[in-house]
Coordinates of C-alpha atoms in Angstrom, one line a residue:
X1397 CA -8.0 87.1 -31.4
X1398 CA -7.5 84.9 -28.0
X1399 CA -11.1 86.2 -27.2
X1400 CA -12.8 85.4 -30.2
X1401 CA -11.1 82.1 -30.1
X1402 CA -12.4 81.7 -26.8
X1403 CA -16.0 83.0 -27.5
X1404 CA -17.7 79.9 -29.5
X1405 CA -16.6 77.0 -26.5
X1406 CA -18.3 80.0 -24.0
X1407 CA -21.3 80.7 -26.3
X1408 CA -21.7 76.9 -26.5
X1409 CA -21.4 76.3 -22.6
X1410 CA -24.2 78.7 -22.5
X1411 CA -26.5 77.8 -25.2
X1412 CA -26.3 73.8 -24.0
X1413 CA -24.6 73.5 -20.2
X1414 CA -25.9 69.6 -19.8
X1415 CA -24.7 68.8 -23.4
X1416 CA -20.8 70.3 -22.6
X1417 CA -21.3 68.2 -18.8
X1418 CA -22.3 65.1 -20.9
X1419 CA -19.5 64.9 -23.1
X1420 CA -16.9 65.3 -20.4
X1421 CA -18.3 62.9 -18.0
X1422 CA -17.8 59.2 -17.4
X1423 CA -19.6 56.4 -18.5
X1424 CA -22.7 55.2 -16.9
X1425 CA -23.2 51.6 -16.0
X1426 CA -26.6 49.0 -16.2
X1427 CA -26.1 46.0 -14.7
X1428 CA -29.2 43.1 -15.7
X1429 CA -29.0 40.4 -13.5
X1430 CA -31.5 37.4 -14.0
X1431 CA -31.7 34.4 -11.6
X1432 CA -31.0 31.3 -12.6
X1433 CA -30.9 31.8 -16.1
X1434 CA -28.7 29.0 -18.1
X1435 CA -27.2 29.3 -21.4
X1436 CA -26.7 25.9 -22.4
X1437 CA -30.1 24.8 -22.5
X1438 CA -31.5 27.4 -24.3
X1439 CA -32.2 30.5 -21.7
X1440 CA -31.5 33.3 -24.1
X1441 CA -33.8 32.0 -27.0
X1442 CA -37.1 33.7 -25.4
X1443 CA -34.7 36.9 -25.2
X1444 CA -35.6 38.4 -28.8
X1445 CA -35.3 42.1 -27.8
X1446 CA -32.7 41.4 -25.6
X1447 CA -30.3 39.9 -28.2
X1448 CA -31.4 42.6 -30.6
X1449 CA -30.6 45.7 -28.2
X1450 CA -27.4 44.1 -26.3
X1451 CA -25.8 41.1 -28.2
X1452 CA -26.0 42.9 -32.1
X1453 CA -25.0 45.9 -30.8
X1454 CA -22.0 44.7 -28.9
X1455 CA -20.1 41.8 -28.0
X1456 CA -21.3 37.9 -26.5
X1457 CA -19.0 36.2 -24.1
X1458 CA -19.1 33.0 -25.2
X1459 CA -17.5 31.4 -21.9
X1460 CA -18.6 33.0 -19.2
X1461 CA -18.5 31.1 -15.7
X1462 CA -19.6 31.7 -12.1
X1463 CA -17.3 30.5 -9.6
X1464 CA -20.1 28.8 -7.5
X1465 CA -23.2 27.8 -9.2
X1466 CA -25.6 29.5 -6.2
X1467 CA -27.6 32.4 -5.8
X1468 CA -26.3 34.2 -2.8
X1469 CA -22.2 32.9 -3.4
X1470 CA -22.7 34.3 -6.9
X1471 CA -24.0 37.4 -6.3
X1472 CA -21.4 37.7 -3.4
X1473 CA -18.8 37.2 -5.9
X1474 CA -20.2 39.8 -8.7
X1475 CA -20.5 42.7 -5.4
X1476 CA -16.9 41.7 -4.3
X1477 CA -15.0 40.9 -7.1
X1478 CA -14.1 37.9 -5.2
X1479 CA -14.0 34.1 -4.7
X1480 CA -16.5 32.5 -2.2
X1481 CA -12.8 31.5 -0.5
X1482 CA -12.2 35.1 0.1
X1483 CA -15.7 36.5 0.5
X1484 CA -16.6 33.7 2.8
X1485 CA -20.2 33.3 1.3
X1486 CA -20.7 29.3 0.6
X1487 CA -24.5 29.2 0.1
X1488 CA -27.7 30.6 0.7
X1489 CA -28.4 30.2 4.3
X1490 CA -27.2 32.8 7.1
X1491 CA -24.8 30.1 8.6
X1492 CA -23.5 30.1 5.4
X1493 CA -22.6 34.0 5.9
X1494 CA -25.5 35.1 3.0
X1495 CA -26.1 38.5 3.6
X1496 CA -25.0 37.9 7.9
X1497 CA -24.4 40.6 10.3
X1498 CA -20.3 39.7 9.4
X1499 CA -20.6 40.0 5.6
X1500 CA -22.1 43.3 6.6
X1501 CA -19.0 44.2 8.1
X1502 CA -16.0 42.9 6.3
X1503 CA -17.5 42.7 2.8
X1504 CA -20.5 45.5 1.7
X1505 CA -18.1 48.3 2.8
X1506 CA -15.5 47.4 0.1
X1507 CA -18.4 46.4 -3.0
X1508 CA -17.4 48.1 -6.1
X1509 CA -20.9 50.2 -5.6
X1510 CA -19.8 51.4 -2.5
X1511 CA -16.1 52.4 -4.1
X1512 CA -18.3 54.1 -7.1
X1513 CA -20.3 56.3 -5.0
X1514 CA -17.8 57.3 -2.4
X1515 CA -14.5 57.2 -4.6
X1516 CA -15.6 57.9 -8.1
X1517 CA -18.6 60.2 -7.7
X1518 CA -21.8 57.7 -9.0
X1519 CA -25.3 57.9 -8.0
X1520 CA -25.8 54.1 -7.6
X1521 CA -29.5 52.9 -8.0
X1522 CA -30.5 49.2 -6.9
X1523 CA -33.8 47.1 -7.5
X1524 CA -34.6 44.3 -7.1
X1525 CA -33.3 40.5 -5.5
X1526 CA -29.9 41.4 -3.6
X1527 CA -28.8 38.5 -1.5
X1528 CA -31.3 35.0 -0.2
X1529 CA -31.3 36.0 3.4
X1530 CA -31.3 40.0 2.8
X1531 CA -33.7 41.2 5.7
X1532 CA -33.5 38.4 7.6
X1533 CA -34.0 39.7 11.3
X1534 CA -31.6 38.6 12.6
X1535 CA -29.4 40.6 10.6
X1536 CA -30.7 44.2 10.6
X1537 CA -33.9 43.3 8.5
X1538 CA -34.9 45.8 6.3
X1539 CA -33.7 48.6 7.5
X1540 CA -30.2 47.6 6.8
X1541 CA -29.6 49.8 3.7
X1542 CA -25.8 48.4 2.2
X1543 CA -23.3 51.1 1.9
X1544 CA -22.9 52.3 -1.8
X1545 CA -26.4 52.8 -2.8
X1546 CA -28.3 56.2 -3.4
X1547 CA -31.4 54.5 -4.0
X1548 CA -32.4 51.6 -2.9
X1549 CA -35.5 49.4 -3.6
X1550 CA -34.3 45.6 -2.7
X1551 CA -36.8 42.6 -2.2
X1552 CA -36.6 40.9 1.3
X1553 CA -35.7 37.3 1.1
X1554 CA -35.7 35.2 -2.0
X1555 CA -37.4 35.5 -5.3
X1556 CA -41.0 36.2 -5.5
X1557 CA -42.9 37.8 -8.3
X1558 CA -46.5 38.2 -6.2
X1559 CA -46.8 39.1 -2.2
X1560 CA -43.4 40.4 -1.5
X1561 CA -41.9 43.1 0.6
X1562 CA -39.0 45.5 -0.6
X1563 CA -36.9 47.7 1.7
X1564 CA -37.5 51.3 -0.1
X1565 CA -34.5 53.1 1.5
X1566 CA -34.7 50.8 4.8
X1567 CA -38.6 51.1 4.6
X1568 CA -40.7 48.2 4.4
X1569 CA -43.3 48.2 1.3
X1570 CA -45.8 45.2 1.0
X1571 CA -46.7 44.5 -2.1
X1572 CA -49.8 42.2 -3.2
X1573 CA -51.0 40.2 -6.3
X1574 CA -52.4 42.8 -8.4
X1575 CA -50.9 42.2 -11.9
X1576 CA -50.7 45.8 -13.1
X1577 CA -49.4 47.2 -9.7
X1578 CA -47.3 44.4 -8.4
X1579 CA -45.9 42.2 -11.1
X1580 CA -42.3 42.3 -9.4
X1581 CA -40.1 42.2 -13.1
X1582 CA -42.4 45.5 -13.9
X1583 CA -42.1 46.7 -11.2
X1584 CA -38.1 47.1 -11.0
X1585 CA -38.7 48.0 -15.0
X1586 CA -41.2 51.3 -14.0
X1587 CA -39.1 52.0 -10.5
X1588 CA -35.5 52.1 -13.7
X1589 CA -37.3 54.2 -15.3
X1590 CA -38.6 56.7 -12.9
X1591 CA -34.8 56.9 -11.9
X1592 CA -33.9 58.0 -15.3
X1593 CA -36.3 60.2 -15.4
X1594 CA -35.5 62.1 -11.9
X1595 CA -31.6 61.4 -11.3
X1596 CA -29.1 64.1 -11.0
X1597 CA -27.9 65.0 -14.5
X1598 CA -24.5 66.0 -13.0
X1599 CA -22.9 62.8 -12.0
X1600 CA -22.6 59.5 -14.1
X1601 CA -25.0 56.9 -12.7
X1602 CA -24.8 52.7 -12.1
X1603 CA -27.5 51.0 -12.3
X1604 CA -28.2 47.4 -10.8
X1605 CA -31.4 45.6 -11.9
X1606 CA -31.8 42.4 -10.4
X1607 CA -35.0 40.3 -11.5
X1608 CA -36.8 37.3 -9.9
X1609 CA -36.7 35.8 -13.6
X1610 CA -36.6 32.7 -14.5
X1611 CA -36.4 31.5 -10.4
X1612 CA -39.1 29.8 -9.0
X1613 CA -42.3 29.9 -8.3
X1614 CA -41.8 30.8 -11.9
X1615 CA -45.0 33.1 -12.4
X1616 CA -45.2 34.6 -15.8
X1617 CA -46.9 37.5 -16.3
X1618 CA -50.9 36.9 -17.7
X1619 CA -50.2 37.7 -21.3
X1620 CA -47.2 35.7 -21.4
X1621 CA -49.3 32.2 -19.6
X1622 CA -49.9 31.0 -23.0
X1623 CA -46.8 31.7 -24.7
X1624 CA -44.2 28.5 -25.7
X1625 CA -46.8 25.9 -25.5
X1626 CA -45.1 23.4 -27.4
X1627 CA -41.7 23.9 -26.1
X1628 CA -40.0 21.3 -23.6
X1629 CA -36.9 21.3 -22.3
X1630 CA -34.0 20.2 -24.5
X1631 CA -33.3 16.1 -25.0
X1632 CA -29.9 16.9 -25.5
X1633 CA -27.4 13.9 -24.7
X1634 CA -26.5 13.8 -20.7
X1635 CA -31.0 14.4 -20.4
X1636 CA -32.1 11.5 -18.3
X1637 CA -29.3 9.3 -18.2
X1638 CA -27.4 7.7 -15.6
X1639 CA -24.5 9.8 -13.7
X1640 CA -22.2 6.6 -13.9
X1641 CA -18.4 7.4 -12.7
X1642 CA -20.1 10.2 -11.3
X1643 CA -20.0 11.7 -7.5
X1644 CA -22.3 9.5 -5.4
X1645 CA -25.3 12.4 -5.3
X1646 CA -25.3 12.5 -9.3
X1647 CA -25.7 8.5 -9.5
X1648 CA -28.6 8.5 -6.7
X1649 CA -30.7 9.8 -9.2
X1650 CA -32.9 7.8 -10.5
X1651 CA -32.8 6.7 -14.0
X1652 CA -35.2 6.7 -16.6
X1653 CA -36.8 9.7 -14.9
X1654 CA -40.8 9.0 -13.6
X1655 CA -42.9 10.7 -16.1
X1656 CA -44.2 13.1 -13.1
X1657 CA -40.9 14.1 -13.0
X1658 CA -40.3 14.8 -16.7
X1659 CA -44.0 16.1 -16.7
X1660 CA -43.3 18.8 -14.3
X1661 CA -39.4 19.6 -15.6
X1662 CA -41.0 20.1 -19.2
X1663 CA -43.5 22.7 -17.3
X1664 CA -40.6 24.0 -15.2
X1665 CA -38.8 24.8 -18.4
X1666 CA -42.0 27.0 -20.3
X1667 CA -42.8 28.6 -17.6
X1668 CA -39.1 29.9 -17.0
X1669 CA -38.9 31.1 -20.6
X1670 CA -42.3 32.7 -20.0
X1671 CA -41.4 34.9 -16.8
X1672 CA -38.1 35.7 -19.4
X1673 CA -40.4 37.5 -21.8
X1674 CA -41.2 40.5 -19.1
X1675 CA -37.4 40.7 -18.5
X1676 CA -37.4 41.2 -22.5
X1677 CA -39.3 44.0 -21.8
X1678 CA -37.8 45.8 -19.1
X1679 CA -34.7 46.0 -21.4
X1680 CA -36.6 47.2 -24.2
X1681 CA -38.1 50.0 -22.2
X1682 CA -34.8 50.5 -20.3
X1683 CA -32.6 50.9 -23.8
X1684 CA -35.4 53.5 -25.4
X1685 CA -35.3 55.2 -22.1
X1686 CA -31.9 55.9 -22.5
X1687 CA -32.0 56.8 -26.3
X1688 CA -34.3 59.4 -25.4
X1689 CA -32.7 61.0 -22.8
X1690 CA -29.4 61.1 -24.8
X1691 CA -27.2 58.9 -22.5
X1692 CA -27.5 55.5 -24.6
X1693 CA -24.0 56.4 -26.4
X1694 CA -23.0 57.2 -22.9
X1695 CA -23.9 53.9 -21.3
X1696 CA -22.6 50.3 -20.4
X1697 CA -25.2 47.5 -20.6
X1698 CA -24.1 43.9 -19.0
X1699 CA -26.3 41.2 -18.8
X1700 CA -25.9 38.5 -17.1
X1701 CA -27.4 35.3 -14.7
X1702 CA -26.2 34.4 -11.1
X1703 CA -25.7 30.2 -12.3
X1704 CA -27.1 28.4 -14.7
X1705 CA -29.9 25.1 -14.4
X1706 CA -30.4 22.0 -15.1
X1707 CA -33.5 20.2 -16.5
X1708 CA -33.0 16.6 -16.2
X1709 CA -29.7 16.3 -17.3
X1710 CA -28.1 12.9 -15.2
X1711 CA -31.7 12.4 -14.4
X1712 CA -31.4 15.2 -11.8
X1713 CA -35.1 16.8 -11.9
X1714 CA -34.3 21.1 -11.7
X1715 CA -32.1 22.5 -10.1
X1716 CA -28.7 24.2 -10.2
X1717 CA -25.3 23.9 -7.7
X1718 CA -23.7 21.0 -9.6
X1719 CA -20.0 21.6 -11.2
X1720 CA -21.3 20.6 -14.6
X1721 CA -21.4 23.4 -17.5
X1722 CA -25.6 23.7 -17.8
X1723 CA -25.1 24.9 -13.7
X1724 CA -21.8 26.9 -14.2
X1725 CA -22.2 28.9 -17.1
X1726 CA -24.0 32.1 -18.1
X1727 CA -25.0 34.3 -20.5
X1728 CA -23.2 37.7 -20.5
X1729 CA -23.5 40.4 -23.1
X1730 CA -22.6 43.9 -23.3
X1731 CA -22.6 47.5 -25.3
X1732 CA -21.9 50.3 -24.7
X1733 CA -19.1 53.0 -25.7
X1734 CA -16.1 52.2 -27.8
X1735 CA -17.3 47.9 -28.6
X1736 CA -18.2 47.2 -31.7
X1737 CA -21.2 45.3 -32.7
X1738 CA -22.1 41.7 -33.0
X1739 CA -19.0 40.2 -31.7
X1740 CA -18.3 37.3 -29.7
X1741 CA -15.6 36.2 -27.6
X1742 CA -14.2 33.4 -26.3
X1743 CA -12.2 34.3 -23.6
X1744 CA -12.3 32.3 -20.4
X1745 CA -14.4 35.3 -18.1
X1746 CA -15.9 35.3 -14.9
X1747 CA -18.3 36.9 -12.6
X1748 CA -15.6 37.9 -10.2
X1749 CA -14.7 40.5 -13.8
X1750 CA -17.8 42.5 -13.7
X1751 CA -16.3 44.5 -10.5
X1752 CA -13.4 45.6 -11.8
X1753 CA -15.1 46.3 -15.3
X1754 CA -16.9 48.2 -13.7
X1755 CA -14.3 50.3 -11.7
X1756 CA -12.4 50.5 -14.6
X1757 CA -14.7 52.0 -16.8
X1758 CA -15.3 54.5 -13.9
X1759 CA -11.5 55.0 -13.9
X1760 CA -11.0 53.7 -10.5
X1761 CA -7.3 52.3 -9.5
X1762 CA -7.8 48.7 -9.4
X1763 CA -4.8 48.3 -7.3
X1764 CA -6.3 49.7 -4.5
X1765 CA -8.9 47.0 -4.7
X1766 CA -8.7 42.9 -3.0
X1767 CA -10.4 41.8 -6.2
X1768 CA -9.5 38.5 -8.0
X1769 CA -10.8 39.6 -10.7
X1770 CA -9.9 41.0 -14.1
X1771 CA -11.0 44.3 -15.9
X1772 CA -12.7 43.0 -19.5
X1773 CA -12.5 46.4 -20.9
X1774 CA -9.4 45.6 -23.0
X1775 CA -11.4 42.8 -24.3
X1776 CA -14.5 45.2 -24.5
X1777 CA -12.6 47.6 -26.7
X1778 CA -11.2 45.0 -29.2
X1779 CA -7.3 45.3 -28.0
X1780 CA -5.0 43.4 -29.4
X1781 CA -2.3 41.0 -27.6
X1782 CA -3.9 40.7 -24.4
X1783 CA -2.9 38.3 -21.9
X1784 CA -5.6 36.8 -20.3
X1785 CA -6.2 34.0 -17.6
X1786 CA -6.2 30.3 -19.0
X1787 CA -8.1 28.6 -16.0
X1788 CA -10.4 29.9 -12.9
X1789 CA -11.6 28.3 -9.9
X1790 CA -15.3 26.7 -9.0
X1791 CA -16.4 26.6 -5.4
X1792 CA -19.5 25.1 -3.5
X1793 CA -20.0 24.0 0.0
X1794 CA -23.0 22.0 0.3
X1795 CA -26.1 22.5 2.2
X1796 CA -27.6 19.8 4.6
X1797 CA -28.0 18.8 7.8
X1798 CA -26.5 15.8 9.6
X1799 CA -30.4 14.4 9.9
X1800 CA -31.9 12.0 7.2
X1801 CA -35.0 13.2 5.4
X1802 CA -38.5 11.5 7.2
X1803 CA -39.8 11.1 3.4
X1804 CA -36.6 9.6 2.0
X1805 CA -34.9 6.9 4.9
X1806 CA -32.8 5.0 2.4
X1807 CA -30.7 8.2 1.5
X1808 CA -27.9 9.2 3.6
X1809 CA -28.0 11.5 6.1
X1810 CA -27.6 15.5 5.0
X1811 CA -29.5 15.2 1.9
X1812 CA -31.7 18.2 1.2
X1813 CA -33.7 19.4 -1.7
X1814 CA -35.5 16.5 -2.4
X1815 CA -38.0 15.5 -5.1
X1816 CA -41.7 13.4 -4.2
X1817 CA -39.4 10.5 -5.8
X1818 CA -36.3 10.5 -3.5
X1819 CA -34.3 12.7 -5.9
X1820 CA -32.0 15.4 -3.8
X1821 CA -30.5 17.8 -5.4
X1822 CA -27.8 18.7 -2.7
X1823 CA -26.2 17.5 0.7
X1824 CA -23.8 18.5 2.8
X1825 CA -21.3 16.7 1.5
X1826 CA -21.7 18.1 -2.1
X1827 CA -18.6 20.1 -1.3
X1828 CA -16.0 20.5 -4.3
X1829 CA -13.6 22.6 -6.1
X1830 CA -12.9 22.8 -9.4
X1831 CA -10.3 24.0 -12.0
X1832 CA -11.9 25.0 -15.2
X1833 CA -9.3 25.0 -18.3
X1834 CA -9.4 27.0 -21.4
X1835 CA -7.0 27.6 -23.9
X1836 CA -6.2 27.2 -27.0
X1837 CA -5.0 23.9 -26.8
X1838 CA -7.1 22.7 -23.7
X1839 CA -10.7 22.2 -22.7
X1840 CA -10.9 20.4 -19.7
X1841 CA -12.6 20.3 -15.9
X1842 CA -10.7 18.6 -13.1
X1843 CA -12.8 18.4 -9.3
X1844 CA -12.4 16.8 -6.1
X1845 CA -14.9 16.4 -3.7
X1846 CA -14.6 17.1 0.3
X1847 CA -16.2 13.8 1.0
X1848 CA -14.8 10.2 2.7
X1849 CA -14.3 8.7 -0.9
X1850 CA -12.2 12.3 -1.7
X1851 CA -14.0 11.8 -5.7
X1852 CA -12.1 13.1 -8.5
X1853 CA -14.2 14.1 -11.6
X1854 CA -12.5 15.0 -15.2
X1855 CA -14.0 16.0 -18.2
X1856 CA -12.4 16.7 -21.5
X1857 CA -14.7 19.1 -23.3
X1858 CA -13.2 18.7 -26.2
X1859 CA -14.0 15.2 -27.0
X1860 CA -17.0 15.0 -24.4
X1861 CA -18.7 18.9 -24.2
X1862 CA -21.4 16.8 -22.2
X1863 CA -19.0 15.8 -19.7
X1864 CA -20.8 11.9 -20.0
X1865 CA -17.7 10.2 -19.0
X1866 CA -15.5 10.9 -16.2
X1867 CA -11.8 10.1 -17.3
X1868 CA -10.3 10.7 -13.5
X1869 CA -9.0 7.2 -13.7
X1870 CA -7.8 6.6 -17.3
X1871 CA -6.1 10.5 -17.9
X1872 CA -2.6 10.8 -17.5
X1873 CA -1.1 11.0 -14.0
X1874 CA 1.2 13.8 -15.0
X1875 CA -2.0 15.9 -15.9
X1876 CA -4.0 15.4 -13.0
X1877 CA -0.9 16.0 -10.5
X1878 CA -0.6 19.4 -12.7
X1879 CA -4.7 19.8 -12.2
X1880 CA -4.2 19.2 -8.6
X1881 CA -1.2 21.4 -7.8
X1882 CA -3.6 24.2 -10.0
X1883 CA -6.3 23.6 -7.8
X1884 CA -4.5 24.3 -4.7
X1885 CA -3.1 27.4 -6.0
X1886 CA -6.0 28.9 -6.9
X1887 CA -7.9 27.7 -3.5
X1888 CA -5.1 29.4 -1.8
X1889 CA -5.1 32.7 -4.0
X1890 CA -6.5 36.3 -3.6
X1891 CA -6.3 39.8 -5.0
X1892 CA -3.7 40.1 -8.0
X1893 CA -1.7 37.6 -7.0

């Protein structure tokens, strides 16, 4: 009887050994990561497929932050788990430790894709924009291959989507401007694919897809050049109006915008939504890849942006690295196994989460991680009564120099990013922190500035979700001792504590 009990599980095994290995192992993991993609202006609307395949078949964070609004702290923080105070990356240049010979050292080692493939058994697969300054001479170029990745196929330097190089394994590959061979956003969509297609069937995969979409140069691909014509970016109520009460770089702007300005915003803004249509399709293609191969059910999908953008908003041209919420927040959606579809939530998440997520759903002990932040899968799996974080931290050291700029003498020195009208987008003093509060019976921002006027800017969201008026001077002193005391906690914080 024991034998014929034991004969059908055997026969089974036989008959279908990758089926029985597919229902024992762990979840895989995709990771989408756009550039630059905002939310409160509209950046998912070109996303139709997208929302489709991810958002109504799973769950929406509603309030999701980054804890610096900049490409290479961001992405620093997603890899980490960490703030930019404890991964020591504060913005996109090598002095500023982007992708430097000592983030090499004291940081890529301990990346939750480096814990996945050595601790929890994943073939790891990366493609596309890593870090600003990734194969920079100067630090290893690209041949430096991070710890943690099985395959790797990352773009040297910044975002390009024509005439780029990408370190294949720690090999350089040139690419050209041949539409159907080196359209970059296909490119990581065929290079997805073929690892799906040839992967080891025995160990659960993560995936990291990392597209030059919507950064600039903003190329969309030919079919897309005509798409959105009428579309220009949202006149919502903080678009070209003055940044009164407002850090000194916000009121240098000038206000009403010149029409070349708001002329080549407006064409900023279409063209972004156009390179976002290819990214529609490499999700498309990834999700039916997945269905096919039987793994879909199997499978985590996040996606998400490094920061968000601005359009004109306080008559600042484009751009992002401000504290306001059209820089700081992002999309993120996810399925996968166990979440139920076409939810939203409005807890107060972050991009520091999506390392220990991911950990967790690769049943990794997050205690043996520095992380600051917090697993979402409870929230992913609908639990009830969980007690989650009420306020998080934003960080951003400026970049500048101590010159002035030659086109622009009557600005200070420092200034950098500069519009044809004398409109900078950064400086060196553009240094702040930030609390950002959420709860049930708060919705408020409180920053100070590392500058010789030590600004204070505080927004209540709930009355002002534009954050028009700055009520640092009129807002109870008790609050913004409590603010203050918060923000030093949190600058001073790290790991679980």
């Amino acid at each position: 009887a024991a034998l014929l009990r034991a004969l059908p599980l055997a026969v089974l095994l036989l008959l279908s050994p990758a089926r029985a290995v597919q229902q024992a192992r762990r979840p895989n993991v995709v990771l989408i990561l756009t550039d630059d993609q905002d939310v409160c202006l509209g950046g998912m609307t070109p996303l139709k497929k997208t929302n489709a395949l991810i958002a109504q078949m799973g769950i929406t964070f509603v309030n999701a932050y980054v804890p610096s609004a900049l490409c290479c702290p961001s992405r620093a923080s997603i890899l980490t788990g960490k703030y930019p105070h404890n991964h020591h990356v504060v913005n996109n240049t090598l002095e500023g430790n982007c992708s430097s010979k000592l983030w090499q050292k004291i940081q890529e080692p301990y990346t939750f894709p480096a814990l996945l493939k050595a601790m929890c058994g994943y073939q790891t697969f990366f493609a596309g924009k890593y870090l600003n300054e990734y194969g920079a001479e100067d630090a290893g170029g690209v041949g430096h291959v991070p710890p943690g990745w099985s395959f790797w196929y990352a773009l040297e330097k910044n975002s390009k989507y024509y005439n780029y190089t990408l370190s294949v394994n720690g090999k350089a590959r040139r690419h050209g401007e041949n539409y159907s061979v080196d359209y970059l956003t296909d490119v990581l969509a065929n290079m997805s694919l073929d690892f799906l297609e040839y992967k080891s069937n025995f160990e659960p995969f993560f995936m990291m897809i990392a597209t030059p979409a919507p950064h600039s140069p903003w190329t969309p691909a030919p079919q897309y050049t005509k798409s959105f014509q009428n579309v220009s970016a949202p006149r919502n109520s903080n678009f070209n109006i003055h940044g009164k009460n407002k850090h000194w770089l916000i009121r240098q702007a000038k206000t009403p915008m010149s029409n070349s300005s708001i002329q080549f915003l407006d064409d900023a803004y279409r063209k972004r939504w156009q390179t976002l249509l290819s990214v529609d399709d490499l999700i498309e293609k990834l999700v039916k890849k997945l269905e096919v191969n039987g793994e879909l059910d199997n499978t985590y999908i996040f996606y998400t942006s490094d920061n968000g953008f601005h359009t004109g908003q306080f008559s600042l041209p484009i751009d992002k690295r401000q504290l306001y919420e059209f820089d700081i927040k992002v999309p993120l959606l996810v399925r996968g196994p166990g979440i139920k579809p076409n939810q939203t939530n409005k807890m107060l998440v972050a991009n520091i989460d999506l390392g220990p997520t991911i950990l967790d759903i690769a049943g990794y002990d997050l205690n043996k991680t520095q992380m600051d932040g917090m697993s979402l899968l409870p929230l992913l799996r609908g639990d009830k009564n969980v007690t989650w974080r009420s306020d998080f931290l934003v960080e951003y050291q400026g970049e500048g120099y101590n010159g002035s700029d030659p086109t622009c003498p009557g600005l200070g020195p420092g200034v950098t990013h500069c519009f044809p009208d004398c409109v900078c987008e950064d400086s060196y003093n553009n240094t702040y922190a930030c609390v950002r509060t959420l709860s049930a019976s708060w919705d408020l921002q409180y920053c100070e500035f590392d500058d010789r006027e030590v600004f204070v800017e505080v927004y209540n969201l709930t009355a002002d979700p534009y954050q028009i008026n700055n009520i640092a001077k009129t807002i109870d002193q008790e609050i913004l001792e409590k603010m203050n005391y918060r923000l030093m906690m949190l600058q001073s914080c790290s790991g679980a504590t």
